[in-house]
Amino acid sequence: MSYIRFEKINKVFGTNHVLKDIDLEVEQGQLVTLLGPSGCGKSTLLRCLAGLEQVTDGHIYLDGQEITQVIPRRRGIGMVFQQYSLFPNMSVRDNVAYGLKLKKLPRAEISQKVERMLEIVGLSEKIHQYPAQLSGGQQQRVALARAMVTAPKVLLLDEPLSAIDALLRKNLQIEIRRIQQQLGITTIFVTHDQDEAMVMSDMIHLFHDGKIEQSGTPEQIYTHPATRFAATFIGNYNLPRAADFNRVFGGNIPGEDVAVRPEIVILSKRPVQGTETLLAAEGRITGHISHGNLVRFSVDFDSLQMNADVVFENRMDFSDGDRVFAAIKRDLVIGL
Ligand SMILES: Nc1ncnc2c1ncn2[C@@H]1O[C@H](COP(=O)(O)OP(=O)(O)OP(=O)(O)O)[C@@H](O)[C@H]1O
Ligand SMILES: [Mg+2]
């Protein structure tokens, strides 16, 4: 049986039906991500699990026990929010020790646990500082330490990195994942950033309008989006109408829409012979944008617009206005 189980969860605020029949299971020790656009109900589901919000209908189980009606502090759940919620008048040490003091642990044990946890989050030397003396990323690491030091059964992270700049954010993603795996804490992580979800998760649950649109490993969702919405949210897919795609590339792809990731569109200066397994077409480059280590070219194929990624190294092979030839492996094209 799963460690956490949501069964037919509904949540209504007034006339706003926010969560609609959510069934979701989390295995012990996993990091599971709720991914989805603003307002789709991610935080509400977390708050229901933490007991900060009552479900309108449905049941929640944790570690074999129903907790739907259990008061928050008896659920054994730690939570970290988007904004740092440290106590400003307490040192780093006292912030992290807070939950342990509430549990009335012996002083020596508290000190030992706090020091160990600060070591894990890499902040040992900041132990006597105050929140205002720390950077945003450091504050958020203290918040994580404070949530984890009490060894909660479950850790809930609601966009804990959204206020942090890009580079530090990438480092913290890796760090949180490492600590989570090292301590084996079952974690639910909320984000609306697809890359963050890809880097961190064992499983991703893609939310759309109060329902789960698709669940899978990062790789499954990335390579096999089940719906048009999933393909717009992850993988930067080209999503032409199937009729348009088939007219230009052939291939008889079934369905209404076709999903093609830009990295599987292989550009070449020389004509490519299309076959049953390799679809080919001729087009013209209409623009490009650099994305770090790759360049995304926009190509017009007889009024069908698609993006194609070229590694930065090869970008000089192509310029705006150039005639190009594209090849796509048919078995990588998804009909939706
Ligand atoms: N306490 C509340 N009272 C009334 N409506 C609420 C309350 N909390 C959330 N909502 C509504 O529920 C819906 C879902 O909100 P929620 O915060 O769960 O979204 P979210 O997916 O976390 O979005 P974001 O990515 O912006 O944080 C929204 O329409 C919101 O206005
Ligand atoms: Mg939210």
Short mmCIF file of C-alpha atoms and ligand atoms in Angstrom, two decimals:
data_model
loop_
_atom_site.label_atom_id
_atom_site.label_comp_id
_atom_site.label_asym_id
_atom_site.label_seq_id
_atom_site.Cartn_x
_atom_site.Cartn_y
_atom_site.Cartn_z
CA MET A 1 0.00 0.00 0.00
CA SER A 2 1.19 3.52 -0.75
CA TYR A 3 2.62 5.70 2.00
CA ILE A 4 0.32 8.62 1.17
CA ARG A 5 -3.03 8.15 -0.51
CA PHE A 6 -5.52 10.79 -1.59
CA GLU A 7 -8.89 9.24 -2.36
CA LYS A 8 -11.51 11.13 -4.39
CA ILE A 9 -10.53 14.50 -2.95
CA ASN A 10 -12.85 17.40 -3.67
CA LYS A 11 -12.37 20.91 -2.41
CA VAL A 12 -14.84 23.71 -2.97
CA PHE A 13 -14.36 27.35 -1.96
CA GLY A 14 -17.78 28.99 -2.24
CA THR A 15 -18.71 28.43 -5.87
CA ASN A 16 -15.13 27.62 -6.90
CA HIS A 17 -14.65 23.86 -7.33
CA VAL A 18 -10.86 23.77 -6.92
CA LEU A 19 -10.01 20.06 -6.58
CA LYS A 20 -12.06 17.58 -8.58
CA ASP A 21 -11.97 13.90 -7.61
CA ILE A 22 -8.22 13.77 -7.05
CA ASP A 23 -6.82 10.26 -6.63
CA LEU A 24 -3.10 10.28 -5.98
CA GLU A 25 -0.62 7.94 -4.33
CA VAL A 26 2.92 8.54 -3.12
CA GLU A 27 5.41 5.79 -2.30
CA GLN A 28 7.59 6.03 0.79
CA GLY A 29 10.92 7.78 0.25
CA GLN A 30 9.94 9.27 -3.10
CA LEU A 31 9.99 12.88 -4.18
CA VAL A 32 6.80 13.58 -6.06
CA THR A 33 6.12 16.84 -7.87
CA LEU A 34 2.81 18.56 -8.44
CA LEU A 35 3.36 20.55 -11.61
CA GLY A 36 0.86 22.92 -13.17
CA PRO A 37 -0.10 26.50 -14.00
CA SER A 38 -1.07 29.11 -11.44
CA GLY A 39 -4.43 28.55 -9.79
CA CYS A 40 -4.83 24.86 -10.71
CA GLY A 41 -5.02 23.74 -7.06
CA LYS A 42 -1.50 22.55 -6.19
CA SER A 43 -1.15 24.48 -2.93
CA THR A 44 -4.69 23.61 -1.92
CA LEU A 45 -3.94 19.89 -2.17
CA LEU A 46 -0.76 20.32 -0.07
CA ARG A 47 -2.66 22.34 2.52
CA CYS A 48 -5.31 19.60 2.72
CA LEU A 49 -2.57 17.05 3.40
CA ALA A 50 -1.02 19.27 6.07
CA GLY A 51 -4.45 19.83 7.65
CA LEU A 52 -4.36 23.59 7.05
CA GLU A 53 -7.45 23.21 4.86
CA GLN A 54 -10.36 20.79 5.30
CA VAL A 55 -11.35 18.68 2.29
CA THR A 56 -14.95 19.09 1.16
CA ASP A 57 -15.13 15.42 0.31
CA GLY A 58 -12.75 12.47 0.18
CA HIS A 59 -10.17 10.72 2.34
CA ILE A 60 -6.46 11.11 3.01
CA TYR A 61 -4.30 8.28 4.36
CA LEU A 62 -0.75 8.51 5.68
CA ASP A 63 1.29 5.47 6.66
CA GLY A 64 -1.77 3.24 6.83
CA GLN A 65 -3.87 5.64 8.95
CA GLU A 66 -6.69 7.88 7.83
CA ILE A 67 -5.71 11.46 8.71
CA THR A 68 -8.53 13.38 7.03
CA GLN A 69 -9.80 14.73 10.36
CA VAL A 70 -6.55 14.70 12.35
CA ILE A 71 -5.34 18.10 13.62
CA PRO A 72 -2.30 19.49 11.81
CA ARG A 73 0.37 19.04 14.46
CA ARG A 74 -0.51 15.38 14.95
CA ARG A 75 0.02 14.56 11.27
CA GLY A 76 3.84 14.49 11.40
CA ILE A 77 4.19 16.75 8.38
CA GLY A 78 6.83 19.46 7.80
CA MET A 79 6.21 22.28 5.37
CA VAL A 80 8.30 24.93 3.63
CA PHE A 81 6.60 27.77 1.76
CA GLN A 82 7.52 30.08 -1.07
CA GLN A 83 8.36 33.00 1.23
CA TYR A 84 10.94 32.43 3.90
CA SER A 85 9.03 32.14 7.11
CA LEU A 86 11.91 32.26 9.58
CA PHE A 87 11.58 33.93 12.96
CA PRO A 88 13.53 37.16 12.42
CA ASN A 89 14.38 37.65 16.08
CA MET A 90 15.92 34.20 16.46
CA SER A 91 19.37 33.04 15.42
CA VAL A 92 19.79 30.34 12.80
CA ARG A 93 20.40 27.89 15.60
CA ASP A 94 17.19 28.80 17.44
CA ASN A 95 15.15 28.77 14.24
CA VAL A 96 16.25 25.24 13.47
CA ALA A 97 15.92 24.14 17.12
CA TYR A 98 12.37 25.50 17.41
CA GLY A 99 10.45 22.30 16.64
CA LEU A 100 12.76 20.18 18.79
CA LYS A 101 12.24 22.50 21.77
CA LEU A 102 8.48 22.17 21.33
CA LYS A 103 8.99 18.43 21.56
CA LYS A 104 10.92 19.00 24.80
CA LEU A 105 13.97 17.04 23.74
CA PRO A 106 17.07 17.12 25.99
CA ARG A 107 19.35 20.10 25.29
CA ALA A 108 22.34 18.03 24.26
CA GLU A 109 20.26 16.11 21.75
CA ILE A 110 18.82 19.33 20.32
CA SER A 111 22.31 20.79 19.84
CA GLN A 112 23.55 17.67 18.16
CA LYS A 113 20.59 17.47 15.77
CA VAL A 114 20.72 21.16 14.89
CA GLU A 115 24.45 21.03 14.17
CA ARG A 116 24.08 17.91 12.05
CA MET A 117 21.24 19.43 10.03
CA LEU A 118 23.11 22.70 9.45
CA GLU A 119 26.04 20.65 8.24
CA ILE A 120 23.77 18.87 5.77
CA VAL A 121 22.44 22.15 4.33
CA GLY A 122 25.95 23.64 4.33
CA LEU A 123 25.36 26.42 6.86
CA SER A 124 27.42 25.36 9.88
CA GLU A 125 29.33 28.62 9.95
CA LYS A 126 26.11 30.69 10.05
CA ILE A 127 24.76 29.09 13.21
CA HIS A 128 24.89 32.29 15.30
CA GLN A 129 23.67 34.68 12.60
CA TYR A 130 20.16 36.11 12.22
CA PRO A 131 17.88 35.72 9.16
CA ALA A 132 18.45 39.34 8.05
CA GLN A 133 22.19 38.60 7.77
CA LEU A 134 21.61 35.76 5.29
CA SER A 135 20.98 35.71 1.55
CA GLY A 136 17.64 34.49 0.21
CA GLY A 137 19.06 31.09 -0.67
CA GLN A 138 20.65 30.71 2.75
CA GLN A 139 17.38 31.65 4.46
CA GLN A 140 15.55 29.07 2.43
CA ARG A 141 18.12 26.45 3.42
CA VAL A 142 17.53 27.34 7.07
CA ALA A 143 13.79 26.92 6.47
CA LEU A 144 14.49 23.48 4.99
CA ALA A 145 16.72 22.54 7.92
CA ARG A 146 14.01 23.67 10.33
CA ALA A 147 11.41 21.54 8.56
CA MET A 148 13.63 18.47 8.27
CA VAL A 149 15.28 18.42 11.70
CA THR A 150 12.17 17.06 13.39
CA ALA A 151 12.31 14.08 11.01
CA PRO A 152 8.76 14.55 9.69
CA LYS A 153 7.06 11.60 8.06
CA VAL A 154 6.40 13.82 5.08
CA LEU A 155 7.96 17.03 3.84
CA LEU A 156 5.84 19.44 1.82
CA LEU A 157 7.67 22.02 -0.28
CA ASP A 158 5.43 24.64 -1.85
CA GLU A 159 7.52 26.47 -4.47
CA PRO A 160 10.38 26.87 -1.98
CA LEU A 161 12.77 28.15 -4.67
CA SER A 162 10.62 30.58 -6.63
CA ALA A 163 12.09 33.70 -4.99
CA ILE A 164 15.68 32.63 -5.64
CA ASP A 165 17.87 33.61 -8.58
CA ALA A 166 18.50 31.15 -11.41
CA LEU A 167 21.98 29.83 -10.60
CA LEU A 168 21.43 29.39 -6.88
CA ARG A 169 18.08 27.87 -7.64
CA LYS A 170 19.71 25.19 -9.81
CA ASN A 171 22.18 24.39 -7.04
CA LEU A 172 19.45 24.20 -4.41
CA GLN A 173 17.39 21.88 -6.61
CA ILE A 174 20.27 19.43 -6.65
CA GLU A 175 20.96 19.95 -2.95
CA ILE A 176 17.36 19.39 -1.85
CA ARG A 177 17.20 16.27 -3.96
CA ARG A 178 20.46 14.98 -2.43
CA ILE A 179 19.33 15.63 1.15
CA GLN A 180 15.89 14.15 0.48
CA GLN A 181 17.44 10.96 -0.87
CA GLN A 182 20.08 10.81 1.86
CA LEU A 183 17.46 11.06 4.60
CA GLY A 184 14.81 9.11 2.68
CA ILE A 185 12.10 11.69 3.44
CA THR A 186 8.88 11.24 1.51
CA THR A 187 8.45 14.63 -0.13
CA ILE A 188 5.80 16.41 -2.15
CA PHE A 189 7.18 19.32 -4.10
CA VAL A 190 5.09 21.97 -5.84
CA THR A 191 6.35 23.96 -8.80
CA HIS A 192 5.17 25.45 -12.07
CA ASP A 193 8.65 25.14 -13.56
CA GLN A 194 8.99 22.14 -15.88
CA ASP A 195 12.79 22.03 -15.68
CA GLU A 196 12.70 22.00 -11.90
CA ALA A 197 10.17 19.16 -11.98
CA MET A 198 12.37 17.21 -14.41
CA VAL A 199 15.52 17.59 -12.30
CA MET A 200 14.03 16.73 -8.93
CA SER A 201 11.26 14.19 -9.22
CA ASP A 202 10.74 10.47 -9.01
CA MET A 203 7.21 11.08 -10.25
CA ILE A 204 5.44 14.09 -11.74
CA HIS A 205 1.71 14.70 -11.50
CA LEU A 206 0.65 17.29 -14.00
CA PHE A 207 -2.32 19.34 -12.77
CA HIS A 208 -4.81 21.09 -14.96
CA ASP A 209 -7.85 22.90 -13.65
CA GLY A 210 -8.24 20.89 -10.43
CA LYS A 211 -7.61 17.49 -12.03
CA ILE A 212 -4.56 15.37 -12.67
CA GLU A 213 -3.94 15.51 -16.40
CA GLN A 214 -1.07 13.01 -16.47
CA SER A 215 1.15 11.13 -14.02
CA GLY A 216 4.49 9.55 -14.82
CA THR A 217 8.23 9.63 -14.38
CA PRO A 218 9.89 12.79 -15.73
CA GLU A 219 11.08 10.83 -18.75
CA GLN A 220 7.64 9.36 -19.48
CA ILE A 221 5.96 12.75 -19.37
CA TYR A 222 8.72 14.40 -21.37
CA THR A 223 8.77 11.83 -24.14
CA HIS A 224 5.11 10.78 -24.12
CA PRO A 225 2.76 13.63 -23.26
CA ALA A 226 -0.74 12.17 -23.22
CA THR A 227 -2.63 15.31 -24.17
CA ARG A 228 -2.16 18.62 -25.93
CA PHE A 229 -2.10 20.38 -22.55
CA ALA A 230 0.70 18.09 -21.30
CA ALA A 231 2.69 18.78 -24.47
CA THR A 232 2.28 22.55 -24.06
CA PHE A 233 3.52 22.33 -20.50
CA ILE A 234 6.59 20.14 -20.84
CA GLY A 235 9.21 19.62 -23.56
CA ASN A 236 8.67 22.80 -25.64
CA TYR A 237 6.74 20.74 -28.17
CA ASN A 238 5.77 21.91 -31.64
CA LEU A 239 2.02 21.24 -31.84
CA PRO A 240 0.84 21.59 -35.45
CA ARG A 241 -2.54 20.31 -36.61
CA ALA A 242 -2.13 16.72 -37.82
CA ALA A 243 -3.62 17.64 -41.21
CA ASP A 244 -0.99 20.35 -41.75
CA PHE A 245 1.89 18.15 -40.57
CA ASN A 246 0.83 15.23 -42.77
CA ARG A 247 0.45 17.51 -45.80
CA VAL A 248 4.05 18.73 -45.46
CA PHE A 249 5.93 15.76 -43.97
CA GLY A 250 3.68 12.82 -44.89
CA GLY A 251 3.64 9.96 -42.41
CA ASN A 252 -0.13 9.74 -41.90
CA ILE A 253 0.11 10.61 -38.21
CA PRO A 254 -3.29 9.91 -36.62
CA GLY A 255 -5.19 12.27 -34.30
CA GLU A 256 -6.02 15.96 -34.36
CA ASP A 257 -2.66 17.36 -33.36
CA VAL A 258 0.91 16.28 -33.73
CA ALA A 259 3.54 16.73 -31.00
CA VAL A 260 7.16 17.07 -32.12
CA ARG A 261 9.97 18.13 -29.79
CA PRO A 262 12.33 20.67 -31.40
CA GLU A 263 15.40 18.51 -30.77
CA ILE A 264 14.12 15.70 -32.99
CA VAL A 265 13.80 18.01 -36.01
CA ILE A 266 17.21 17.54 -37.64
CA LEU A 267 18.18 20.40 -39.96
CA SER A 268 20.54 19.99 -42.87
CA LYS A 269 21.82 22.13 -45.74
CA ARG A 270 21.48 19.28 -48.21
CA PRO A 271 18.27 17.58 -49.40
CA VAL A 272 17.15 14.59 -47.37
CA GLN A 273 15.32 11.65 -48.91
CA GLY A 274 12.12 10.95 -47.00
CA THR A 275 11.17 7.31 -46.33
CA GLU A 276 8.45 5.52 -44.39
CA THR A 277 10.51 5.82 -41.19
CA LEU A 278 12.23 9.15 -41.86
CA LEU A 279 9.91 12.04 -42.66
CA ALA A 280 11.47 14.90 -44.62
CA ALA A 281 10.52 18.37 -45.85
CA GLU A 282 12.06 21.54 -47.20
CA GLY A 283 11.68 24.88 -45.48
CA ARG A 284 13.10 28.33 -44.81
CA ILE A 285 14.56 29.69 -41.59
CA THR A 286 12.56 32.66 -40.35
CA GLY A 287 14.32 33.43 -37.07
CA HIS A 288 16.26 32.07 -34.12
CA ILE A 289 16.66 32.40 -30.36
CA SER A 290 19.66 31.25 -28.31
CA HIS A 291 18.88 29.00 -25.36
CA GLY A 292 22.18 28.46 -23.57
CA ASN A 293 23.88 25.53 -25.25
CA LEU A 294 21.46 25.35 -28.17
CA VAL A 295 19.87 27.61 -30.74
CA ARG A 296 16.17 27.24 -31.55
CA PHE A 297 15.47 28.03 -35.20
CA SER A 298 11.97 28.86 -36.44
CA VAL A 299 11.38 27.24 -39.79
CA ASP A 300 8.56 27.81 -42.25
CA PHE A 301 7.65 24.61 -44.13
CA ASP A 302 5.16 25.71 -46.76
CA SER A 303 3.11 27.68 -44.15
CA LEU A 304 3.71 25.11 -41.39
CA GLN A 305 5.75 26.75 -38.63
CA MET A 306 8.00 24.56 -36.49
CA ASN A 307 10.96 25.03 -34.19
CA ALA A 308 14.15 23.00 -34.58
CA ASP A 309 17.02 22.91 -32.08
CA VAL A 310 20.64 22.99 -33.19
CA VAL A 311 23.51 22.60 -30.72
CA PHE A 312 25.36 25.88 -30.24
CA GLU A 313 28.48 24.42 -31.81
CA ASN A 314 26.71 24.01 -35.18
CA ARG A 315 24.75 27.27 -35.20
CA MET A 316 26.99 28.85 -37.86
CA ASP A 317 25.74 26.30 -40.39
CA PHE A 318 22.40 28.15 -40.49
CA SER A 319 21.24 31.74 -40.89
CA ASP A 320 17.88 33.48 -41.03
CA GLY A 321 16.47 33.30 -44.56
CA ASP A 322 18.38 30.10 -45.46
CA ARG A 323 16.74 27.25 -47.30
CA VAL A 324 16.96 24.11 -45.14
CA PHE A 325 15.99 20.48 -45.20
CA ALA A 326 14.50 18.79 -42.16
CA ALA A 327 14.30 15.13 -41.21
CA ILE A 328 12.22 13.67 -38.38
CA LYS A 329 12.13 10.04 -37.26
CA ARG A 330 8.54 8.99 -37.67
CA ASP A 331 8.43 6.84 -34.52
CA LEU A 332 9.28 9.90 -32.39
CA VAL A 333 6.28 11.85 -33.70
CA ILE A 334 3.29 11.71 -31.37
CA GLY A 335 -0.31 11.89 -32.61
CA LEU A 336 -2.69 13.46 -30.08
N1 LIG B 1 -8.60 30.14 1.24
C1 LIG B 1 -9.15 30.28 0.04
N2 LIG B 1 -10.38 30.80 -0.12
C2 LIG B 1 -10.95 30.91 -1.33
N3 LIG B 1 -10.39 30.50 -2.48
C3 LIG B 1 -9.17 29.95 -2.41
C4 LIG B 1 -8.49 29.80 -1.15
N4 LIG B 1 -7.30 29.21 -1.39
C5 LIG B 1 -7.24 29.01 -2.71
N5 LIG B 1 -8.35 29.44 -3.33
C6 LIG B 1 -8.64 29.35 -4.78
O1 LIG B 1 -8.37 28.03 -5.20
C7 LIG B 1 -7.79 28.00 -6.49
C8 LIG B 1 -6.52 27.20 -6.44
O2 LIG B 1 -5.58 27.87 -5.63
P1 LIG B 1 -4.17 27.26 -5.29
O3 LIG B 1 -3.50 28.20 -4.37
O4 LIG B 1 -4.32 25.85 -4.83
O5 LIG B 1 -3.46 27.25 -6.71
P2 LIG B 1 -1.95 26.89 -7.11
O6 LIG B 1 -2.02 25.79 -8.11
O7 LIG B 1 -1.17 26.65 -5.87
O8 LIG B 1 -1.48 28.22 -7.84
P3 LIG B 1 -0.06 29.00 -7.76
O9 LIG B 1 0.85 28.28 -8.74
O10 LIG B 1 -0.40 30.37 -8.24
O11 LIG B 1 0.42 28.97 -6.34
C9 LIG B 1 -7.64 29.45 -6.91
O12 LIG B 1 -8.70 29.78 -7.76
C10 LIG B 1 -7.72 30.21 -5.62
O13 LIG B 1 -8.27 31.49 -5.82
MG MG B 2 0.40 27.65 -4.95
#
